[in-house]
Amino acid sequence: MSKLLERISTVSHQARASGHLLSLPTEIHHVQEGEFKFVVRVLGNLKRKSESKAKDPNFNPFLPYEKELFVGDAPPRHALLLNKFNVVHNHLLIVTREFEDQTSLLTKHDFEAMWSVLKDFDGLAFYNGGQIAGASQRHKHLQVVPTPLEIGSSMRTPFDKAISRSLEGSKQEEIRYCEAFPFVHTLTSTADCRDLQAAEAAELSFERYLSSLARLSDELMPSAALTSQMPYNMLATRDWMLMVPRKEECFKGISMNSLAFAG
């Protein structure tokens, strides 16, 4: 177990015992669609989270954050916090120490913080770019959940094989598409970032992030290129980065965030 996971485990145990970590119970179901076996978590009770939101719609849980949820620092400008209302164990938030809006573009500093976590924690990082993309808080934060998404699986996500096929033979900076995905997206490799220092990995992945946003904006919203006007989801592992533009928050009344595109 890595030092970061040990720290997450220790803080989780203490926060759960003190009542500051309020895990949401779920039932796991599987849905087979073509080659993909989707993992669906059905929440049994949203009362805890709903009650927290009802107190003050402008409440910012990150300024100040609950010290009982603090895991550590993510240089240069972020704090690592436990997700107070977690659905999966060891769900980590990468939060800017100063207020930045969740609709703003990610920065090199954001990617450096992300890579400082992924170096020590083999997980799935994601960013919900605005409310339409499933963000429930205005204060900018990335999130990381442990992989594999389903315990015992040989793949980080159900999409890994299809993504690997799509990236085969690609140049590291090349924007590709996964033929198995019936939605607009871009796909780039991050495999060359794994052995770099976090700051160096951030430089490369930030450039690919901007290129992907520009490609999506040119295709869908030319006037929104490289601005915060286009809602989107960003998902990243040590091997790939997926970008998905959004036009609706909900599907059949259910809010969908980045994990809806992780399988």
mmCIF file of N, CA, C and O in Angstrom, residues 89-160:
data_model
loop_
_atom_site.group_PDB
_atom_site.id
_atom_site.type_symbol
_atom_site.label_atom_id
_atom_site.label_comp_id
_atom_site.label_asym_id
_atom_site.label_seq_id
_atom_site.Cartn_x
_atom_site.Cartn_y
_atom_site.Cartn_z
ATOM 1 N N HIS A 89 -15.109 3.802 -1.333
ATOM 2 C CA HIS A 89 -14.090 4.083 -0.330
ATOM 3 C C HIS A 89 -12.878 4.782 -0.971
ATOM 4 O O HIS A 89 -12.585 4.594 -2.149
ATOM 5 N N ASN A 90 -12.194 5.574 -0.181
ATOM 6 C CA ASN A 90 -10.957 6.252 -0.607
ATOM 7 C C ASN A 90 -11.183 7.237 -1.753
ATOM 8 O O ASN A 90 -10.313 7.426 -2.603
ATOM 9 N N HIS A 91 -12.370 7.860 -1.756
ATOM 10 C CA HIS A 91 -12.702 8.870 -2.761
ATOM 11 C C HIS A 91 -12.067 10.188 -2.333
ATOM 12 O O HIS A 91 -12.389 10.750 -1.293
ATOM 13 N N LEU A 92 -11.161 10.703 -3.167
ATOM 14 C CA LEU A 92 -10.338 11.854 -2.822
ATOM 15 C C LEU A 92 -10.736 13.078 -3.639
ATOM 16 O O LEU A 92 -11.058 12.967 -4.824
ATOM 17 N N LEU A 93 -10.691 14.258 -3.007
ATOM 18 C CA LEU A 93 -10.928 15.526 -3.689
ATOM 19 C C LEU A 93 -9.622 16.323 -3.727
ATOM 20 O O LEU A 93 -8.896 16.384 -2.728
ATOM 21 N N ILE A 94 -9.339 16.927 -4.885
ATOM 22 C CA ILE A 94 -8.172 17.795 -5.049
ATOM 23 C C ILE A 94 -8.717 19.208 -5.181
ATOM 24 O O ILE A 94 -9.251 19.590 -6.220
ATOM 25 N N VAL A 95 -8.606 19.999 -4.121
ATOM 26 C CA VAL A 95 -9.327 21.265 -3.997
ATOM 27 C C VAL A 95 -8.357 22.441 -4.021
ATOM 28 O O VAL A 95 -7.324 22.427 -3.333
ATOM 29 N N THR A 96 -8.682 23.478 -4.793
ATOM 30 C CA THR A 96 -7.851 24.684 -4.785
ATOM 31 C C THR A 96 -7.964 25.361 -3.427
ATOM 32 O O THR A 96 -9.049 25.458 -2.857
ATOM 33 N N ARG A 97 -6.825 25.826 -2.905
ATOM 34 C CA ARG A 97 -6.827 26.458 -1.582
ATOM 35 C C ARG A 97 -7.517 27.824 -1.607
ATOM 36 O O ARG A 97 -8.110 28.242 -0.616
ATOM 37 N N GLU A 98 -7.416 28.524 -2.723
ATOM 38 C CA GLU A 98 -8.150 29.780 -2.915
ATOM 39 C C GLU A 98 -9.348 29.494 -3.812
ATOM 40 O O GLU A 98 -9.321 28.574 -4.626
ATOM 41 N N PHE A 99 -10.395 30.317 -3.671
ATOM 42 C CA PHE A 99 -11.592 30.054 -4.471
ATOM 43 C C PHE A 99 -11.328 30.271 -5.957
ATOM 44 O O PHE A 99 -10.800 31.295 -6.375
ATOM 45 N N GLU A 100 -11.677 29.272 -6.750
ATOM 46 C CA GLU A 100 -11.761 29.371 -8.199
ATOM 47 C C GLU A 100 -13.063 28.703 -8.592
ATOM 48 O O GLU A 100 -13.488 27.723 -7.964
ATOM 49 N N ASP A 101 -13.709 29.215 -9.633
ATOM 50 C CA ASP A 101 -15.007 28.676 -10.014
ATOM 51 C C ASP A 101 -14.864 27.351 -10.759
ATOM 52 O O ASP A 101 -13.921 27.159 -11.533
ATOM 53 N N GLN A 102 -15.806 26.466 -10.525
ATOM 54 C CA GLN A 102 -15.780 25.139 -11.148
ATOM 55 C C GLN A 102 -15.993 25.197 -12.660
ATOM 56 O O GLN A 102 -15.743 24.218 -13.359
ATOM 57 N N THR A 103 -16.428 26.336 -13.167
ATOM 58 C CA THR A 103 -16.570 26.478 -14.625
ATOM 59 C C THR A 103 -15.296 26.980 -15.285
ATOM 60 O O THR A 103 -15.219 27.039 -16.514
ATOM 61 N N SER A 104 -14.291 27.367 -14.492
ATOM 62 C CA SER A 104 -13.061 27.885 -15.074
ATOM 63 C C SER A 104 -12.218 26.766 -15.656
ATOM 64 O O SER A 104 -12.347 25.599 -15.269
ATOM 65 N N LEU A 105 -11.347 27.134 -16.586
ATOM 66 C CA LEU A 105 -10.482 26.140 -17.205
ATOM 67 C C LEU A 105 -9.509 25.558 -16.182
ATOM 68 O O LEU A 105 -9.093 26.234 -15.235
ATOM 69 N N LEU A 106 -9.144 24.306 -16.382
ATOM 70 C CA LEU A 106 -8.082 23.725 -15.579
ATOM 71 C C LEU A 106 -6.762 24.395 -15.937
ATOM 72 O O LEU A 106 -6.581 24.897 -17.050
ATOM 73 N N THR A 107 -5.836 24.392 -14.993
ATOM 74 C CA THR A 107 -4.543 25.037 -15.188
ATOM 75 C C THR A 107 -3.420 24.002 -15.067
ATOM 76 O O THR A 107 -3.655 22.861 -14.665
ATOM 77 N N LYS A 108 -2.204 24.439 -15.370
ATOM 78 C CA LYS A 108 -1.053 23.549 -15.174
ATOM 79 C C LYS A 108 -0.935 23.145 -13.708
ATOM 80 O O LYS A 108 -0.572 22.007 -13.393
ATOM 81 N N HIS A 109 -1.264 24.061 -12.818
ATOM 82 C CA HIS A 109 -1.192 23.746 -11.390
ATOM 83 C C HIS A 109 -2.195 22.648 -11.024
ATOM 84 O O HIS A 109 -1.910 21.781 -10.192
ATOM 85 N N ASP A 110 -3.384 22.699 -11.635
ATOM 86 C CA ASP A 110 -4.384 21.661 -11.387
ATOM 87 C C ASP A 110 -3.863 20.296 -11.844
ATOM 88 O O ASP A 110 -4.009 19.288 -11.141
ATOM 89 N N PHE A 111 -3.244 20.273 -13.025
ATOM 90 C CA PHE A 111 -2.719 19.011 -13.536
ATOM 91 C C PHE A 111 -1.521 18.530 -12.723
ATOM 92 O O PHE A 111 -1.344 17.321 -12.524
ATOM 93 N N GLU A 112 -0.722 19.464 -12.228
ATOM 94 C CA GLU A 112 0.403 19.058 -11.388
ATOM 95 C C GLU A 112 -0.107 18.404 -10.101
ATOM 96 O O GLU A 112 0.437 17.383 -9.651
ATOM 97 N N ALA A 113 -1.146 18.981 -9.509
ATOM 98 C CA ALA A 113 -1.734 18.388 -8.304
ATOM 99 C C ALA A 113 -2.314 17.010 -8.619
ATOM 100 O O ALA A 113 -2.171 16.055 -7.837
ATOM 101 N N MET A 114 -2.984 16.904 -9.776
ATOM 102 C CA MET A 114 -3.555 15.620 -10.173
ATOM 103 C C MET A 114 -2.482 14.547 -10.311
ATOM 104 O O MET A 114 -2.613 13.430 -9.800
ATOM 105 N N TRP A 115 -1.368 14.903 -10.985
ATOM 106 C CA TRP A 115 -0.302 13.926 -11.195
ATOM 107 C C TRP A 115 0.434 13.600 -9.905
ATOM 108 O O TRP A 115 0.930 12.473 -9.732
ATOM 109 N N SER A 116 0.496 14.548 -8.976
ATOM 110 C CA SER A 116 1.127 14.239 -7.687
ATOM 111 C C SER A 116 0.351 13.152 -6.961
ATOM 112 O O SER A 116 0.926 12.378 -6.194
ATOM 113 N N VAL A 117 -0.967 13.082 -7.217
ATOM 114 C CA VAL A 117 -1.798 12.021 -6.630
ATOM 115 C C VAL A 117 -1.671 10.731 -7.434
ATOM 116 O O VAL A 117 -1.439 9.655 -6.876
ATOM 117 N N LEU A 118 -1.806 10.825 -8.758
ATOM 118 C CA LEU A 118 -1.773 9.617 -9.592
ATOM 119 C C LEU A 118 -0.434 8.898 -9.530
ATOM 120 O O LEU A 118 -0.366 7.687 -9.766
ATOM 121 N N LYS A 119 0.633 9.614 -9.227
ATOM 122 C CA LYS A 119 1.940 8.976 -9.081
ATOM 123 C C LYS A 119 1.935 7.965 -7.936
ATOM 124 O O LYS A 119 2.641 6.953 -7.977
ATOM 125 N N ASP A 120 1.129 8.258 -6.912
ATOM 126 C CA ASP A 120 1.138 7.445 -5.700
ATOM 127 C C ASP A 120 -0.153 6.663 -5.503
ATOM 128 O O ASP A 120 -0.277 5.882 -4.560
ATOM 129 N N PHE A 121 -1.120 6.882 -6.397
ATOM 130 C CA PHE A 121 -2.474 6.360 -6.202
ATOM 131 C C PHE A 121 -3.018 6.016 -7.584
ATOM 132 O O PHE A 121 -3.424 6.891 -8.327
ATOM 133 N N ASP A 122 -2.999 4.749 -7.945
ATOM 134 C CA ASP A 122 -3.428 4.334 -9.283
ATOM 135 C C ASP A 122 -4.948 4.404 -9.357
ATOM 136 O O ASP A 122 -5.657 3.441 -9.065
ATOM 137 N N GLY A 123 -5.445 5.575 -9.758
ATOM 138 C CA GLY A 123 -6.886 5.781 -9.750
ATOM 139 C C GLY A 123 -7.386 6.424 -11.025
ATOM 140 O O GLY A 123 -6.649 6.599 -12.005
ATOM 141 N N LEU A 124 -8.641 6.801 -11.000
ATOM 142 C CA LEU A 124 -9.291 7.526 -12.086
ATOM 143 C C LEU A 124 -9.554 8.940 -11.589
ATOM 144 O O LEU A 124 -10.308 9.146 -10.632
ATOM 145 N N ALA A 125 -8.904 9.917 -12.219
ATOM 146 C CA ALA A 125 -9.123 11.319 -11.884
ATOM 147 C C ALA A 125 -10.193 11.877 -12.815
ATOM 148 O O ALA A 125 -10.293 11.477 -13.981
ATOM 149 N N PHE A 126 -10.984 12.813 -12.286
ATOM 150 C CA PHE A 126 -11.996 13.412 -13.169
ATOM 151 C C PHE A 126 -12.353 14.815 -12.702
ATOM 152 O O PHE A 126 -12.138 15.198 -11.549
ATOM 153 N N TYR A 127 -12.911 15.576 -13.656
ATOM 154 C CA TYR A 127 -13.302 16.960 -13.418
ATOM 155 C C TYR A 127 -14.644 17.203 -14.080
ATOM 156 O O TYR A 127 -14.829 16.917 -15.260
ATOM 157 N N ASN A 128 -15.590 17.709 -13.295
ATOM 158 C CA ASN A 128 -16.905 18.056 -13.801
ATOM 159 C C ASN A 128 -16.926 19.559 -14.060
ATOM 160 O O ASN A 128 -17.012 20.354 -13.114
ATOM 161 N N GLY A 129 -16.822 19.955 -15.324
ATOM 162 C CA GLY A 129 -16.696 21.359 -15.680
ATOM 163 C C GLY A 129 -18.019 22.087 -15.688
ATOM 164 O O GLY A 129 -18.565 22.394 -16.748
ATOM 165 N N GLY A 130 -18.548 22.387 -14.494
ATOM 166 C CA GLY A 130 -19.786 23.147 -14.362
ATOM 167 C C GLY A 130 -20.982 22.285 -14.004
ATOM 168 O O GLY A 130 -20.938 21.056 -14.053
ATOM 169 N N GLN A 131 -22.067 22.957 -13.628
ATOM 170 C CA GLN A 131 -23.266 22.251 -13.164
ATOM 171 C C GLN A 131 -23.827 21.325 -14.235
ATOM 172 O O GLN A 131 -24.263 20.208 -13.938
ATOM 173 N N ILE A 132 -23.827 21.752 -15.493
ATOM 174 C CA ILE A 132 -24.368 20.915 -16.564
ATOM 175 C C ILE A 132 -23.551 19.640 -16.718
ATOM 176 O O ILE A 132 -24.051 18.610 -17.169
ATOM 177 N N ALA A 133 -22.288 19.699 -16.305
ATOM 178 C CA ALA A 133 -21.420 18.517 -16.366
ATOM 179 C C ALA A 133 -21.488 17.686 -15.087
ATOM 180 O O ALA A 133 -20.717 16.748 -14.917
ATOM 181 N N GLY A 134 -22.410 18.041 -14.182
ATOM 182 C CA GLY A 134 -22.607 17.239 -12.980
ATOM 183 C C GLY A 134 -21.930 17.760 -11.731
ATOM 184 O O GLY A 134 -21.917 17.076 -10.701
ATOM 185 N N ALA A 135 -21.360 18.972 -11.778
ATOM 186 C CA ALA A 135 -20.698 19.528 -10.595
ATOM 187 C C ALA A 135 -21.736 19.945 -9.562
ATOM 188 O O ALA A 135 -22.716 20.628 -9.891
ATOM 189 N N SER A 136 -21.515 19.558 -8.307
ATOM 190 C CA SER A 136 -22.450 19.906 -7.235
ATOM 191 C C SER A 136 -21.918 21.037 -6.358
ATOM 192 O O SER A 136 -22.639 21.544 -5.501
ATOM 193 N N GLN A 137 -20.650 21.455 -6.571
ATOM 194 C CA GLN A 137 -20.051 22.550 -5.819
ATOM 195 C C GLN A 137 -19.394 23.533 -6.782
ATOM 196 O O GLN A 137 -18.813 23.131 -7.782
ATOM 197 N N ARG A 138 -19.472 24.823 -6.459
ATOM 198 C CA ARG A 138 -18.905 25.864 -7.331
ATOM 199 C C ARG A 138 -17.404 26.010 -7.156
ATOM 200 O O ARG A 138 -16.722 26.518 -8.043
ATOM 201 N N HIS A 139 -16.877 25.607 -6.015
ATOM 202 C CA HIS A 139 -15.441 25.747 -5.748
ATOM 203 C C HIS A 139 -14.683 24.677 -6.539
ATOM 204 O O HIS A 139 -14.973 23.490 -6.429
ATOM 205 N N LYS A 140 -13.687 25.111 -7.304
ATOM 206 C CA LYS A 140 -12.996 24.186 -8.205
ATOM 207 C C LYS A 140 -12.344 23.021 -7.458
ATOM 208 O O LYS A 140 -11.609 23.208 -6.489
ATOM 209 N N HIS A 141 -12.620 21.829 -7.953
ATOM 210 C CA HIS A 141 -12.017 20.619 -7.378
ATOM 211 C C HIS A 141 -12.022 19.503 -8.407
ATOM 212 O O HIS A 141 -12.983 19.326 -9.152
ATOM 213 N N LEU A 142 -10.933 18.781 -8.470
ATOM 214 C CA LEU A 142 -10.877 17.528 -9.208
ATOM 215 C C LEU A 142 -11.166 16.413 -8.208
ATOM 216 O O LEU A 142 -11.132 16.620 -6.990
ATOM 217 N N GLN A 143 -11.419 15.221 -8.737
ATOM 218 C CA GLN A 143 -11.692 14.082 -7.873
ATOM 219 C C GLN A 143 -10.900 12.868 -8.363
ATOM 220 O O GLN A 143 -10.588 12.759 -9.554
ATOM 221 N N VAL A 144 -10.599 11.966 -7.439
ATOM 222 C CA VAL A 144 -9.910 10.728 -7.786
ATOM 223 C C VAL A 144 -10.573 9.582 -7.029
ATOM 224 O O VAL A 144 -10.758 9.662 -5.810
ATOM 225 N N VAL A 145 -10.935 8.537 -7.760
ATOM 226 C CA VAL A 145 -11.464 7.326 -7.141
ATOM 227 C C VAL A 145 -10.505 6.179 -7.459
ATOM 228 O O VAL A 145 -9.851 6.174 -8.500
ATOM 229 N N PRO A 146 -10.392 5.227 -6.552
ATOM 230 C CA PRO A 146 -9.453 4.121 -6.783
ATOM 231 C C PRO A 146 -9.916 3.217 -7.911
ATOM 232 O O PRO A 146 -11.108 3.086 -8.187
ATOM 233 N N THR A 147 -8.956 2.618 -8.583
ATOM 234 C CA THR A 147 -9.248 1.626 -9.610
ATOM 235 C C THR A 147 -8.580 0.307 -9.233
ATOM 236 O O THR A 147 -7.594 0.299 -8.491
ATOM 237 N N PRO A 148 -9.169 -0.803 -9.737
ATOM 238 C CA PRO A 148 -10.302 -0.888 -10.657
ATOM 239 C C PRO A 148 -11.604 -0.418 -10.009
ATOM 240 O O PRO A 148 -11.762 -0.499 -8.783
ATOM 241 N N LEU A 149 -12.516 0.106 -10.853
ATOM 242 C CA LEU A 149 -13.793 0.583 -10.334
ATOM 243 C C LEU A 149 -14.592 -0.541 -9.697
ATOM 244 O O LEU A 149 -15.379 -0.302 -8.778
ATOM 245 N N GLU A 150 -14.389 -1.749 -10.192
ATOM 246 C CA GLU A 150 -15.017 -2.920 -9.570
ATOM 247 C C GLU A 150 -13.926 -3.799 -8.977
ATOM 248 O O GLU A 150 -13.007 -4.233 -9.682
ATOM 249 N N ILE A 151 -14.002 -4.030 -7.689
ATOM 250 C CA ILE A 151 -12.985 -4.831 -6.998
ATOM 251 C C ILE A 151 -12.862 -6.205 -7.653
ATOM 252 O O ILE A 151 -13.853 -6.882 -7.915
ATOM 253 N N GLY A 152 -11.630 -6.594 -7.934
ATOM 254 C CA GLY A 152 -11.374 -7.892 -8.528
ATOM 255 C C GLY A 152 -11.239 -7.882 -10.032
ATOM 256 O O GLY A 152 -10.787 -8.863 -10.630
ATOM 257 N N SER A 153 -11.606 -6.758 -10.666
ATOM 258 C CA SER A 153 -11.509 -6.672 -12.120
ATOM 259 C C SER A 153 -10.050 -6.504 -12.537
ATOM 260 O O SER A 153 -9.230 -5.941 -11.813
ATOM 261 N N SER A 154 -9.723 -6.988 -13.729
ATOM 262 C CA SER A 154 -8.366 -6.837 -14.265
ATOM 263 C C SER A 154 -8.195 -5.508 -14.989
ATOM 264 O O SER A 154 -7.085 -5.168 -15.420
ATOM 265 N N MET A 155 -9.283 -4.731 -15.141
ATOM 266 C CA MET A 155 -9.234 -3.453 -15.851
ATOM 267 C C MET A 155 -9.590 -2.317 -14.895
ATOM 268 O O MET A 155 -10.418 -2.485 -14.004
ATOM 269 N N ARG A 156 -8.966 -1.162 -15.104
ATOM 270 C CA ARG A 156 -9.309 -0.002 -14.287
ATOM 271 C C ARG A 156 -10.782 0.354 -14.457
ATOM 272 O O ARG A 156 -11.489 0.620 -13.490
ATOM 273 N N THR A 157 -11.221 0.420 -15.722
ATOM 274 C CA THR A 157 -12.614 0.728 -16.040
ATOM 275 C C THR A 157 -13.108 -0.273 -17.084
ATOM 276 O O THR A 157 -12.298 -0.892 -17.796
ATOM 277 N N PRO A 158 -14.422 -0.411 -17.232
ATOM 278 C CA PRO A 158 -14.946 -1.297 -18.272
ATOM 279 C C PRO A 158 -14.572 -0.872 -19.683
ATOM 280 O O PRO A 158 -14.694 -1.664 -20.622
ATOM 281 N N PHE A 159 -14.122 0.376 -19.851
ATOM 282 C CA PHE A 159 -13.800 0.889 -21.171
ATOM 283 C C PHE A 159 -12.341 0.689 -21.565
ATOM 284 O O PHE A 159 -11.942 1.029 -22.681
ATOM 285 N N ASP A 160 -11.519 0.161 -20.685
ATOM 286 C CA ASP A 160 -10.072 0.152 -20.919
ATOM 287 C C ASP A 160 -9.646 -0.565 -22.197
ATOM 288 O O ASP A 160 -8.767 -0.093 -22.921
#
